[in-house]
Coordinates of C-alpha atoms in Angstrom, one line a residue:
X28 CA -0.2 1.6 -11.7
X29 CA 2.6 0.2 -9.2
X30 CA 3.0 -2.7 -11.7
X31 CA 4.4 -0.3 -14.2
X32 CA 7.5 0.9 -12.2
X33 CA 7.9 -1.6 -9.4
X34 CA 10.4 -3.9 -11.3
X35 CA 12.7 -0.8 -11.6
X36 CA 12.8 0.4 -8.0
X37 CA 14.1 -0.8 -4.7
X38 CA 11.6 0.8 -2.6
X39 CA 8.3 2.8 -2.6
X40 CA 7.4 5.6 -0.3
X41 CA 3.8 6.8 -0.4
X42 CA 2.2 9.3 2.0
X43 CA -1.2 10.7 2.2
X44 CA -0.7 14.3 3.6
X45 CA 2.0 13.4 6.1
X46 CA 4.3 16.3 7.5
X47 CA 7.6 16.6 5.5
X48 CA 9.7 16.0 8.7
X49 CA 7.8 12.8 9.3
X50 CA 8.7 11.7 5.8
X51 CA 12.4 12.8 6.3
X52 CA 12.6 11.0 9.5
X53 CA 11.5 7.8 7.7
X54 CA 13.9 8.1 4.8
X55 CA 16.8 8.9 7.1
X56 CA 16.2 5.7 9.3
X57 CA 15.4 7.9 12.3
X58 CA 11.8 6.7 12.5
X59 CA 10.2 3.4 11.3
X60 CA 7.2 3.3 9.0
X61 CA 3.9 2.5 10.9
X62 CA 1.2 3.4 8.4
X63 CA -1.3 1.2 6.7
X64 CA -2.8 1.8 3.2
X65 CA -6.1 3.7 3.4
X66 CA -7.2 2.2 0.2
X67 CA -6.7 -0.6 -2.2
X68 CA -3.8 -0.4 -4.9
X69 CA -5.2 -1.9 -8.1
X70 CA -3.6 -4.6 -10.0
X71 CA -4.1 -2.9 -13.3
X72 CA -6.1 -0.4 -15.3
X73 CA -8.8 -2.8 -16.3
X74 CA -9.4 -3.3 -12.5
X75 CA -9.7 0.4 -12.0
X76 CA -12.2 0.9 -14.9
X77 CA -14.4 -2.1 -13.7
X78 CA -14.5 -1.2 -10.2
X79 CA -17.7 0.5 -8.5
X80 CA -17.1 3.8 -7.0
X81 CA -19.4 3.2 -4.1
X82 CA -18.5 -0.3 -3.3
X83 CA -15.5 -1.1 -0.9
X84 CA -13.1 -3.8 -1.5
X85 CA -14.5 -4.6 -4.9
X86 CA -11.1 -4.7 -6.8
X87 CA -8.1 -7.1 -7.2
X88 CA -5.1 -5.5 -5.2
X89 CA -1.7 -5.3 -6.7
X90 CA 0.8 -8.0 -5.7
X91 CA 4.4 -7.2 -5.8
X92 CA 7.3 -9.5 -6.6
X93 CA 7.8 -10.4 -3.0
X94 CA 4.1 -11.5 -2.9
X95 CA 3.0 -8.5 -0.7
X96 CA -0.7 -7.8 -1.6
X97 CA -1.4 -4.0 -1.5
X98 CA -4.9 -4.2 0.0
X99 CA -6.6 -1.8 2.4
X100 CA -4.8 -2.0 5.7
X101 CA -1.4 -3.4 4.4
X102 CA 1.8 -1.8 5.5
X103 CA 5.5 -2.5 5.6
X104 CA 7.8 -1.4 8.3
X105 CA 11.8 -2.3 8.4
X106 CA 11.1 -6.0 9.6
X107 CA 8.5 -6.7 7.0
X108 CA 4.7 -6.9 7.0
X109 CA 3.1 -4.8 9.8
X110 CA 1.2 -7.1 11.8
X111 CA -0.6 -5.5 14.6
X112 CA -4.0 -4.8 16.1
X113 CA -4.7 -2.4 13.3
X114 CA -3.8 -4.7 10.5
X115 CA -5.6 -7.6 12.0
X116 CA -8.8 -5.5 12.2
X117 CA -8.6 -4.0 8.6
X118 CA -7.1 -6.9 6.6
X119 CA -9.3 -9.3 4.9

């Protein structure tokens, strides 16, 4: 649960099978993050336990202290929230 550690970290880097070199390029500042979440990040364990496995978008997503909502299609880059064709297509 992101809520358990978010207050204690300055950043969060998550990848879903990306190559190590791509990850190092982002961490070093050589490349800018461009990915969007392929799933919802739940607000708490109760939400996880109550969700239906076969129903998309059926849980309350986590909101961080900067009020970013970690919903399907959400992403951050160096400028802030990613707002492009992809995010407008997938964000609800």
